[in-house]
Short mmCIF file of C-alpha atoms in Angstrom, two decimals:
data_model
loop_
_atom_site.label_atom_id
_atom_site.label_comp_id
_atom_site.label_asym_id
_atom_site.label_seq_id
_atom_site.Cartn_x
_atom_site.Cartn_y
_atom_site.Cartn_z
CA MET N 86 24.23 10.82 3.34
CA THR N 87 22.48 11.57 6.62
CA ASP N 88 19.59 13.68 7.80
CA ARG N 89 17.67 15.36 4.95
CA ALA N 90 20.50 15.56 2.40
CA TRP N 91 18.82 12.90 0.29
CA PHE N 92 16.10 15.39 -0.66
CA ASP N 93 18.71 17.50 -2.45
CA ALA N 94 20.03 14.36 -4.16
CA ALA N 95 16.48 13.47 -5.18
CA LYS N 96 15.96 16.87 -6.79
CA GLY N 97 19.26 16.37 -8.57
CA ASP N 98 17.61 13.44 -10.37
CA ILE N 99 14.92 15.66 -11.94
CA PRO N 100 16.70 15.99 -15.33
CA GLN N 101 16.75 12.17 -15.65
CA TRP N 102 13.05 11.91 -14.86
CA ALA N 103 12.12 14.87 -17.06
CA ALA N 104 13.83 13.23 -20.04
CA SER N 105 12.00 9.92 -19.52
CA MET N 106 8.64 10.99 -18.07
CA PRO N 107 7.22 14.14 -19.69
CA LYS N 108 3.62 13.42 -18.59
CA ASP N 109 1.97 12.26 -15.40
CA ALA N 110 -0.50 9.41 -14.89
CA ASP N 111 -3.36 11.59 -16.12
CA GLY N 112 -1.66 12.60 -19.36
CA THR N 113 -0.82 16.11 -18.16
CA THR N 114 2.57 17.59 -19.05
CA ILE N 115 4.65 17.75 -15.85
CA ASP N 116 6.02 21.13 -14.80
CA TRP N 117 9.36 19.93 -13.49
CA ASP N 118 10.35 23.48 -12.50
CA TRP N 119 7.37 23.42 -10.12
CA VAL N 120 8.59 20.12 -8.68
CA ARG N 121 12.06 21.62 -8.26
CA SER N 122 10.58 24.56 -6.34
CA LEU N 123 8.92 22.39 -3.67
CA ASP N 124 10.39 22.22 -0.18
CA LEU N 125 10.05 18.45 0.11
CA ALA N 126 11.89 18.17 3.42
CA HIS N 127 10.00 20.82 5.37
CA GLY N 128 6.51 20.66 3.91
CA VAL N 129 4.49 21.62 0.88
CA GLY N 130 1.23 22.30 2.71
CA THR N 131 -0.40 25.66 3.44
CA ILE N 132 -0.77 26.97 6.98
CA PRO N 133 -3.95 29.07 7.10
CA GLU N 134 -4.98 31.94 9.28
CA SER N 135 -7.96 31.27 11.53
CA THR N 136 -10.56 33.00 9.36
CA PRO N 137 -13.09 30.79 7.54
CA GLN N 138 -12.06 31.98 4.08
CA SER N 139 -8.37 31.42 4.86
CA ILE N 140 -9.10 27.85 5.92
CA HIS N 141 -11.16 27.31 2.77
CA ASP N 142 -8.43 28.75 0.52
CA ALA N 143 -5.65 26.78 2.21
CA LEU N 144 -7.59 23.53 1.87
CA LYS N 145 -8.29 24.24 -1.79
CA ALA N 146 -4.59 24.93 -2.42
CA ASP N 147 -3.51 21.75 -0.62
CA TYR N 148 -5.98 19.60 -2.56
CA ALA N 149 -4.59 21.03 -5.81
CA THR N 150 -1.02 20.36 -4.73
CA ARG N 151 -1.86 16.79 -3.67
CA GLU N 152 -3.54 16.07 -6.99
CA ARG N 153 -0.46 17.25 -8.90
CA LEU N 154 1.95 15.33 -6.70
CA GLU N 155 0.00 12.08 -6.73
CA SER N 156 -0.44 12.13 -10.50
CA ILE N 157 3.34 12.35 -10.82
CA ILE N 158 3.99 9.65 -8.21
CA ALA N 159 1.47 7.32 -9.88
CA GLN N 160 3.42 7.44 -13.15
CA CYS N 161 6.88 6.95 -11.64
CA ASN N 162 6.73 3.18 -11.23
CA SER N 163 5.87 2.58 -14.88
CA ALA N 164 8.51 5.04 -16.09
CA PHE N 165 11.20 3.54 -13.86
CA MET N 166 10.47 -0.11 -14.65
CA THR N 167 10.27 0.48 -18.42
CA ASP N 168 13.42 2.59 -18.51
CA PHE N 169 15.34 -0.12 -20.32
CA ASP N 170 18.15 2.26 -21.28
CA ARG N 171 18.62 3.05 -17.58
CA LEU N 172 18.42 6.80 -18.02
CA ILE N 173 16.92 7.02 -14.52
CA GLY N 174 19.48 5.77 -12.01
CA SER N 175 17.58 6.13 -8.75
CA TYR N 176 14.06 6.03 -7.30
CA ARG N 177 14.91 8.74 -4.75
CA LEU N 178 12.66 11.36 -6.31
CA PRO N 179 9.38 9.38 -6.07
CA ARG N 180 10.24 8.48 -2.46
CA ALA N 181 10.87 12.16 -1.68
CA LEU N 182 7.60 13.20 -3.34
CA ALA N 183 5.72 10.53 -1.36
CA TYR N 184 7.41 11.70 1.85
CA ALA N 185 6.18 15.25 1.22
CA ASN N 186 2.75 14.05 0.15
CA ARG N 187 2.20 12.16 3.41
CA ARG N 188 2.81 15.32 5.42
CA LEU N 189 0.61 17.26 3.00
CA ASN N 190 -2.17 14.72 3.56
CA ASP N 191 -1.79 15.19 7.32
CA ASN N 192 -2.14 18.94 6.79
CA ILE N 193 -5.31 18.40 4.74
CA ASN N 194 -6.83 16.22 7.45
CA THR N 195 -5.89 18.80 10.09
CA MET N 196 -7.68 21.54 8.16
CA LEU N 197 -10.71 19.32 7.61
CA HIS N 198 -10.90 18.88 11.37
CA LEU N 199 -10.29 22.57 12.01
CA GLY N 200 -13.18 23.41 9.69
CA GLU N 201 -15.40 21.05 11.67
CA GLN N 202 -14.39 22.69 14.92
CA GLN N 203 -15.20 26.11 13.53
CA HIS N 204 -18.55 24.85 12.19
CA LEU N 205 -17.63 25.51 8.56
CA TRP N 206 -18.65 22.00 7.50
CA ALA N 207 -19.24 18.45 8.62
CA VAL N 208 -16.97 15.69 7.31
CA SER N 209 -18.03 12.17 6.48
CA ARG N 210 -15.59 9.52 5.24
CA GLU N 211 -17.25 7.56 2.45
CA ARG N 212 -16.06 4.64 0.36
CA ARG N 213 -16.65 5.54 -3.26
CA GLY N 214 -15.34 3.29 -5.99
CA ARG N 215 -11.59 2.88 -5.59
CA ALA N 216 -11.11 5.32 -2.72
CA THR N 217 -12.36 6.48 0.65
CA ILE N 218 -12.87 10.21 0.41
CA ALA N 219 -13.73 13.07 2.73
CA VAL N 220 -17.13 14.48 1.83
CA LEU N 221 -17.87 17.99 3.10
CA LYS N 222 -21.46 18.83 3.97
CA PRO N 223 -23.04 21.92 5.52
CA TYR N 224 -22.69 22.01 9.29
CA SER N 225 -25.97 21.25 11.03
CA GLY N 226 -25.12 21.40 14.70
CA SER N 227 -23.94 17.80 15.03
CA GLY N 228 -20.58 16.77 16.43
CA PRO N 229 -17.68 15.42 14.39
CA SER N 230 -19.04 12.79 12.04
CA ASN N 231 -15.94 10.66 11.63
CA ASP N 232 -14.82 8.25 14.30
CA ASP N 233 -11.11 8.59 13.56
CA GLN N 234 -11.20 12.37 13.86
CA GLY N 235 -12.17 14.59 16.74
CA MET N 236 -9.21 14.15 19.08
CA LEU N 237 -7.36 17.27 17.96
CA ASP N 238 -7.84 20.51 19.91
CA LEU N 239 -7.28 23.28 17.40
CA SER N 240 -10.40 25.27 18.12
CA GLY N 241 -10.42 29.01 18.48
CA GLU N 242 -13.71 30.85 18.43
CA ALA N 243 -16.51 28.56 17.28
CA GLY N 244 -18.13 30.53 14.48
CA GLY N 245 -21.91 30.75 14.82
CA ALA N 246 -22.12 29.15 18.28
CA SER N 247 -22.38 30.96 21.57
CA ALA N 248 -19.38 30.61 23.85
CA GLY N 249 -19.45 27.58 26.08
CA ASN N 250 -22.25 25.81 24.24
CA THR N 251 -21.68 22.20 23.28
CA ALA N 252 -22.76 20.53 20.04
CA ALA N 253 -25.49 18.73 21.94
CA GLU N 254 -26.81 22.00 23.32
CA ASN N 255 -26.91 23.43 19.82
CA SER N 256 -28.14 20.30 18.06
CA ASP N 257 -31.38 22.00 17.00
CA VAL N 258 -29.60 25.08 15.65
CA LYS N 259 -28.71 25.19 11.95
CA PHE N 260 -25.41 26.96 11.43
CA PRO N 261 -25.12 28.38 7.93
CA THR N 262 -21.94 27.39 6.14
CA THR N 263 -19.86 30.52 5.77
CA VAL N 264 -17.67 29.21 2.95
CA ALA N 265 -18.40 27.53 -0.36
CA LEU N 266 -17.98 23.75 -0.32
CA ASP N 267 -18.28 22.81 -3.99
CA ASP N 268 -14.70 23.77 -4.84
CA ILE N 269 -13.08 22.00 -1.87
CA GLN N 270 -14.48 18.51 -2.29
CA ASP N 271 -12.06 15.57 -2.42
CA ARG N 272 -11.73 14.57 -6.10
CA THR N 273 -9.71 11.38 -5.51
CA GLU N 274 -12.47 9.00 -6.57
CA ALA N 275 -13.17 10.88 -9.81
CA ILE N 276 -9.46 11.06 -10.65
CA LEU N 277 -8.87 7.35 -10.03
CA ASP N 278 -12.01 6.39 -11.96
CA ALA N 279 -11.00 8.45 -15.00
CA ARG N 280 -7.48 7.03 -14.84
CA ALA N 281 -8.79 3.46 -14.69
CA LYS N 282 -11.02 4.07 -17.72
CA ARG N 283 -8.04 5.36 -19.71
CA HIS N 284 -5.94 2.34 -18.75
CA LYS N 285 -8.78 0.00 -19.70
CA ALA N 286 -9.10 1.64 -23.10
CA GLN N 287 -5.35 1.35 -23.63
CA ARG N 288 -5.38 -2.35 -22.70
CA PHE N 289 -8.31 -2.97 -25.05
CA GLN N 290 -6.49 -1.22 -27.87
CA LYS N 291 -3.36 -3.29 -27.24
CA ARG N 292 -5.31 -6.57 -27.16
CA ALA N 293 -7.08 -5.63 -30.37
CA GLY N 294 -3.74 -4.96 -32.02
CA ASP N 295 -2.29 -8.24 -30.73
CA ALA N 296 -5.33 -10.14 -32.02
CA ALA N 297 -4.99 -8.53 -35.44
CA MET N 298 -1.34 -9.55 -35.59
CA ALA N 299 -2.24 -13.07 -34.49
CA ARG N 300 -4.87 -13.45 -37.19
CA ALA N 301 -2.23 -12.54 -39.74
CA ASN N 302 0.13 -15.12 -38.18
CA LEU N 303 2.66 -12.38 -37.61
CA SER N 304 2.77 -12.63 -33.83
CA GLY N 305 4.47 -15.25 -31.70
CA ALA N 306 2.66 -18.43 -30.69
CA THR N 307 -0.66 -18.90 -32.48
CA SER N 308 -3.20 -21.66 -32.64
CA PRO N 309 -3.89 -23.45 -35.94
CA GLY N 310 -6.85 -21.14 -36.45
CA GLY N 311 -4.67 -18.10 -36.10
CA ALA N 312 -5.86 -16.97 -32.65
CA ALA N 313 -3.21 -16.16 -30.07
CA LEU N 314 -2.88 -18.63 -27.25
CA PRO N 315 -3.71 -16.55 -24.14
CA GLY N 316 -1.20 -16.88 -21.34
CA GLY N 317 0.68 -19.69 -23.02
CA ALA N 318 -0.79 -22.36 -20.73
CA ALA N 319 -3.79 -22.91 -18.52
CA ALA N 320 -3.42 -22.84 -14.78
CA SER N 321 -3.64 -26.14 -12.98
CA GLY N 322 -7.07 -26.59 -11.44
CA ASN N 323 -7.63 -27.38 -7.78
CA ALA N 324 -9.01 -30.57 -6.34
CA THR N 325 -12.65 -29.54 -6.71
CA GLY N 326 -12.48 -29.44 -10.48
CA HIS N 327 -12.77 -25.66 -10.40
CA HIS N 328 -10.24 -24.23 -12.85
CA PRO N 329 -9.48 -20.57 -12.13
CA LYS N 330 -8.56 -18.53 -15.15
CA PRO N 331 -4.92 -17.50 -15.53
CA ASP N 332 -4.33 -14.27 -13.67
CA TRP N 333 -1.48 -11.74 -13.56
CA ARG N 334 -0.91 -12.73 -9.93
CA ASP N 335 0.13 -16.22 -11.09
CA ALA N 336 3.60 -14.78 -11.74
CA TYR N 337 4.02 -14.76 -7.95
CA LEU N 338 3.41 -18.51 -7.52
CA PRO N 339 6.30 -20.53 -6.04
CA GLY N 340 8.25 -23.16 -7.96
CA ARG N 341 8.81 -26.73 -6.83
CA ASP N 342 12.36 -26.01 -5.61
CA VAL N 343 11.45 -23.21 -3.22
CA ASP N 344 13.02 -23.62 0.21
CA ALA N 345 14.34 -20.85 2.48
CA VAL N 346 12.02 -17.83 2.48
CA MET N 347 11.27 -14.80 4.62
CA GLY N 348 7.63 -14.10 5.41
CA ILE N 349 6.73 -10.46 5.98
CA ASP N 350 3.63 -8.44 6.80
CA ILE N 351 3.22 -4.73 7.45
CA GLU N 352 0.56 -2.72 9.24
CA THR N 353 -0.10 0.82 8.07
CA THR N 354 -2.28 3.81 8.91
CA GLY N 355 -4.20 3.41 5.64
CA VAL N 356 -4.03 1.78 2.23
CA ASP N 357 -2.16 4.43 0.22
CA PRO N 358 1.67 4.36 0.43
CA ALA N 359 1.80 7.95 -0.83
CA ARG N 360 -0.51 9.19 1.96
CA ASP N 361 -0.12 6.85 4.92
CA TYR N 362 2.59 5.50 7.23
CA ILE N 363 4.11 2.12 8.05
CA ILE N 364 3.66 1.55 11.79
CA ASP N 365 4.40 -2.15 12.25
CA VAL N 366 6.65 -4.62 10.43
CA GLY N 367 6.93 -8.29 11.31
CA PHE N 368 9.00 -10.94 9.59
CA GLU N 369 10.41 -14.39 10.16
CA PHE N 370 12.15 -17.13 8.21
CA MET N 371 11.11 -20.67 7.38
CA ASN N 372 12.44 -23.44 5.15
CA MET N 373 9.80 -25.04 2.97
CA ALA N 374 11.82 -28.20 2.17
CA SER N 375 15.05 -28.45 4.16
CA GLN N 376 15.57 -28.73 7.89
CA ARG N 377 15.38 -25.75 10.18
CA PRO N 378 18.92 -24.36 10.61
CA ALA N 379 20.77 -25.76 13.60
CA GLY N 380 21.60 -23.39 16.41
CA GLU N 381 18.52 -21.22 16.07
CA PRO N 382 16.50 -20.66 19.29
CA GLU N 383 13.96 -23.42 19.74
CA THR N 384 11.06 -21.29 20.92
CA TYR N 385 9.64 -17.83 20.35
CA ALA N 386 6.85 -16.14 22.30
CA TYR N 387 4.24 -14.72 19.95
CA GLU N 388 1.50 -12.45 21.21
CA GLN N 389 -0.88 -15.40 20.84
CA GLY N 390 0.02 -18.08 23.35
CA TYR N 391 -1.50 -20.77 21.12
CA TYR N 392 1.01 -20.03 18.33
CA ALA N 393 3.93 -22.45 18.24
CA ALA N 394 7.15 -21.40 16.51
CA GLY N 395 7.61 -24.81 14.95
CA ASP N 396 9.95 -24.50 11.97
CA ALA N 397 10.10 -20.70 12.06
CA TYR N 398 13.28 -18.86 13.04
CA GLY N 399 14.77 -15.36 13.01
CA GLN N 400 11.56 -13.69 14.17
CA SER N 401 11.49 -9.90 14.41
CA ARG N 402 8.89 -7.20 15.03
CA LEU N 403 9.53 -3.50 14.47
CA ALA N 404 7.36 -0.60 15.67
CA PHE N 405 7.37 2.79 13.98
CA GLY N 406 5.73 6.12 14.61
CA VAL N 407 3.85 8.92 12.87
CA PRO N 408 4.30 12.71 12.80
CA PRO N 409 2.70 14.69 15.65
CA GLU N 410 -0.04 16.03 13.33
CA ASN N 411 -1.06 12.50 12.39
CA ALA N 412 -0.93 11.27 15.98
CA ALA N 413 -3.08 14.19 17.17
CA LEU N 414 -5.86 13.27 14.74
CA GLY N 415 -5.96 9.64 15.85
CA ASN N 416 -7.10 6.68 13.79
CA ALA N 417 -9.93 4.69 15.36
CA LEU N 418 -10.19 2.23 12.44
CA ILE N 419 -6.56 1.14 12.70
CA ALA N 420 -6.75 1.04 16.49
CA LYS N 421 -9.72 -1.31 16.28
CA LEU N 422 -8.14 -3.49 13.58
CA THR N 423 -4.62 -3.82 14.97
CA GLY N 424 -4.74 -2.57 18.54
CA ILE N 425 -2.22 0.14 17.62
CA ASP N 426 -3.36 3.60 18.73
CA VAL N 427 -1.33 6.14 16.76
CA ARG N 428 -2.07 8.78 19.40
CA GLY N 429 0.68 7.09 21.40
CA ARG N 430 2.99 6.65 18.39
CA SER N 431 4.00 10.27 17.84
CA SER N 432 7.62 11.00 16.96
CA GLU N 433 7.48 13.38 19.93
CA ALA N 434 6.88 10.32 22.12
CA GLY N 435 10.16 8.80 20.93
CA TYR N 436 8.94 6.67 18.03
CA ARG N 437 11.03 6.80 14.87
CA LEU N 438 9.26 7.22 11.55
CA PHE N 439 10.11 4.51 9.05
CA ASP N 440 10.46 6.94 6.14
CA GLU N 441 12.94 9.00 8.23
CA TRP N 442 15.06 6.07 9.42
CA PRO N 443 17.70 5.10 6.80
CA GLN N 444 19.25 2.42 9.01
CA ALA N 445 15.91 0.62 9.43
CA GLN N 446 15.31 0.77 5.69
CA ALA N 447 18.80 -0.56 4.93
CA GLY N 448 18.40 -3.41 7.42
CA LEU N 449 15.06 -4.43 5.95
CA LEU N 450 16.38 -4.22 2.38
CA ALA N 451 19.28 -6.52 3.27
CA ARG N 452 16.79 -9.14 4.46
CA LEU N 453 14.50 -8.71 1.47
CA THR N 454 17.35 -9.40 -0.96
CA GLN N 455 19.00 -12.39 0.69
CA GLN N 456 16.23 -14.86 -0.17
CA PRO N 457 12.68 -14.74 -1.63
CA TYR N 458 10.21 -12.91 0.53
CA VAL N 459 6.63 -14.08 0.94
CA ALA N 460 3.54 -11.96 1.60
CA HIS N 461 -0.19 -12.46 1.30
CA ASN N 462 -1.31 -10.06 -1.43
CA ALA N 463 2.34 -9.18 -1.96
CA THR N 464 1.62 -6.30 -4.30
CA PHE N 465 0.54 -4.36 -1.20
CA GLU N 466 3.92 -4.77 0.55
CA HIS N 467 5.74 -4.21 -2.73
CA SER N 468 3.99 -0.86 -3.35
CA TRP N 469 4.87 0.35 0.15
CA PHE N 470 8.50 -0.74 -0.10
CA MET N 471 8.85 1.06 -3.43
CA LEU N 472 7.94 4.41 -1.81
CA ASN N 473 9.51 3.85 1.63
CA VAL N 474 12.67 1.74 1.43
CA ALA N 475 15.79 3.36 0.01
CA GLY N 476 17.28 1.09 -2.65
CA TYR N 477 14.32 -1.28 -2.91
CA ALA N 478 13.10 -0.10 -6.33
CA GLU N 479 16.62 -0.22 -7.70
CA SER N 480 17.22 -3.72 -6.30
CA TYR N 481 13.90 -4.96 -7.65
CA ARG N 482 14.57 -3.60 -11.13
CA ALA N 483 18.02 -5.19 -11.08
CA GLY N 484 16.49 -8.61 -10.37
CA ARG N 485 17.87 -8.94 -6.85
CA ILE N 486 14.44 -9.33 -5.24
CA THR N 487 12.10 -12.29 -5.66
CA ILE N 488 8.53 -12.11 -4.39
CA ILE N 489 6.21 -15.03 -3.64
CA ASP N 490 2.53 -14.47 -2.90
CA THR N 491 0.31 -16.87 -0.97
CA LEU N 492 -2.84 -15.14 -2.30
CA PRO N 493 -2.61 -16.76 -5.78
CA MET N 494 -1.61 -20.02 -4.05
CA SER N 495 -4.96 -19.90 -2.29
CA ARG N 496 -6.82 -18.81 -5.40
CA GLN N 497 -5.31 -21.32 -7.83
CA TRP N 498 -4.36 -24.33 -5.74
CA ASP N 499 -6.60 -24.42 -2.66
CA PRO N 500 -9.65 -26.74 -3.00
CA GLY N 501 -11.52 -24.64 -0.45
CA ALA N 502 -11.28 -21.46 -2.50
CA VAL N 503 -14.42 -22.11 -4.52
CA PRO N 504 -16.31 -19.17 -6.05
CA THR N 505 -19.46 -18.01 -4.29
CA ASN N 506 -21.74 -15.03 -4.71
CA GLU N 507 -19.97 -13.35 -1.80
CA HIS N 508 -16.49 -14.30 -3.04
CA PRO N 509 -16.48 -14.65 -6.86
CA TYR N 510 -12.87 -15.88 -6.77
CA GLY N 511 -13.21 -17.81 -3.53
CA ASP N 512 -12.45 -16.60 -0.01
CA ASN N 513 -8.73 -15.93 -0.22
CA THR N 514 -8.17 -13.72 2.80
CA LEU N 515 -5.19 -14.71 4.93
CA ASP N 516 -7.59 -15.68 7.71
CA ALA N 517 -9.54 -18.07 5.46
CA TYR N 518 -6.42 -19.49 3.78
CA ALA N 519 -4.63 -20.10 7.10
CA LYS N 520 -7.67 -21.87 8.55
CA ARG N 521 -8.08 -24.13 5.51
CA GLN N 522 -4.40 -25.05 5.67
CA GLY N 523 -4.40 -25.80 9.40
CA ALA N 524 -2.27 -22.80 10.38
CA LEU N 525 -5.01 -21.07 12.38
CA ASP N 526 -7.62 -22.60 14.63
CA SER N 527 -11.19 -22.04 13.50
CA THR N 528 -12.01 -20.41 16.84
CA HIS N 529 -9.41 -17.68 16.36
CA ASN N 530 -8.98 -14.95 13.79
CA GLU N 531 -6.12 -13.26 11.96
CA ARG N 532 -4.41 -10.93 14.43
CA HIS N 533 -3.53 -8.05 12.06
CA LEU N 534 -0.06 -7.62 13.48
CA GLY N 535 2.96 -8.05 11.24
CA LEU N 536 4.82 -10.89 12.92
CA GLU N 537 1.79 -12.96 13.90
CA ASP N 538 0.31 -12.72 10.41
CA SER N 539 3.68 -13.59 8.84
CA HIS N 540 3.80 -16.69 11.00
CA ILE N 541 0.40 -18.13 10.12
CA MET N 542 1.07 -17.33 6.46
CA LEU N 543 4.34 -19.30 6.38
CA VAL N 544 2.86 -22.21 8.31
CA ALA N 545 -0.07 -22.33 5.88
CA MET N 546 2.28 -22.15 2.89
CA LYS N 547 4.42 -25.02 4.17
CA HIS N 548 1.39 -27.22 4.89
CA HIS N 549 -0.06 -26.36 1.49
CA LEU N 550 3.14 -27.14 -0.46
CA ALA N 551 3.54 -30.48 1.32
CA ALA N 552 -0.02 -31.47 0.39
CA LEU N 553 0.41 -30.36 -3.22
CA LYS N 554 3.64 -32.31 -3.59
CA ALA N 555 1.99 -35.45 -2.26
CA GLN N 556 -0.85 -35.01 -4.75
CA GLY N 557 1.36 -34.07 -7.72
CA LYS N 558 -0.41 -30.74 -8.06
CA GLY N 559 0.45 -27.07 -7.87
CA PRO N 560 4.18 -26.64 -8.59
CA TRP N 561 4.35 -30.39 -9.23
CA GLY N 562 1.40 -30.33 -11.63
CA PRO N 563 1.45 -29.97 -15.42
CA ALA N 564 1.66 -26.16 -15.29
CA GLY N 565 4.09 -26.05 -12.36
CA ARG N 566 7.61 -24.80 -12.82
CA ALA N 567 11.04 -25.77 -11.60
CA GLY N 568 13.18 -23.47 -9.52
CA VAL N 569 12.17 -21.09 -6.77
CA GLY N 570 9.44 -19.43 -8.80
CA GLY N 571 7.99 -16.15 -7.68
CA LYS N 572 8.09 -12.76 -9.33
CA SER N 573 11.32 -10.98 -10.11
CA CYS N 574 12.49 -8.63 -12.82
CA ARG N 575 14.42 -10.13 -15.69
CA SER N 576 17.03 -8.24 -17.65
CA ARG N 577 15.87 -6.85 -20.95
#
């Protein structure tokens, strides 16, 4: 199917999802008829009139829609992966909901900026708990308070300010807020916090039940005293004598037979795959044990002249765009971090959007399935691929994708990753890991571009595995495992 036909196919999957997922991530019964009514392809946001109350009401409606959508999206992964009877055949619907939610989020940010321009409020972006949220405060005559906003010219008449006056000229004038702010505050942090507390209570209840079964010797492996053996085996400690506790990320550790892998890194406009966009993808291949394939080009020019291709081959970098509304708002944080200014990445400027480019998704999926892929903090890439790459979720569930993560390699097997007050689990950023493993000079820093970061990650991984093999540690230690290792779904 081409163009937007996949949205109709996604809605056709609603009966499958409704049968398997009656409630969302917050325990609310899902109104699937409401989902069916949404125009996912052309937008679910509200376009307000220019009056203050219309802007207020439109923002309130969009926040409510986003909360409903995101609570559904947040539950889809669990429902899909635990659908052992395979009642749900496709992950199209969550991808379509995420597609619509990204545009809805752009609409929300546009209205937030429009309200600033009309002096209805001031916006500050604040990190609270698990989220960065937009906090609305009464306008006090100051200019836009957020560095990554303020580039969009949507202003009409500036309510409360005389024509032609600038914010600086009116800095001593207090403009009364003409709309209520209490009912249009971003509730993301409160929602995520409540959700996390519910999940914690559920995990505690499950552990208590498992412990009760273990004490009765009715569970699986138990110790002579009747207590369950947590994790089955302890992780192998690093050379400092520090023994990190087993962690769920350990499932992503490589095995001692790992060889050909693809390293990948993505750059995005934010941290939420249901709100933000992929703008840069870089990947390359490297063999951890065997020789570099013959016939591959001997050199590759990275952005950093001090990077040497070495054993890497098949390098590729892909640039993607954002919708015009997102480009108009700008993103100073991402521009500073990566050097990518989204104001020049609009689809109107000729850049294709990754979530609108089936051929790019298919090409990436083909590479992700042909050998294990490696990422640093791979759950980040995995979450984005689930909601952006057609066929990825299905391939992962079918066991055709294997993921290796260099973050737990650093945490579990790197002698330099010792706990400190600043880093309770050790400094396991890609920058720190690459420097400890000789993949990045101490005078330079991680570039935050997909291909360059993929390269230093693979070089560090290869150096690290060679050292561990020589020492009989890591995959070659008592808790190491044969085979490729990594995380992949097994058939149930």
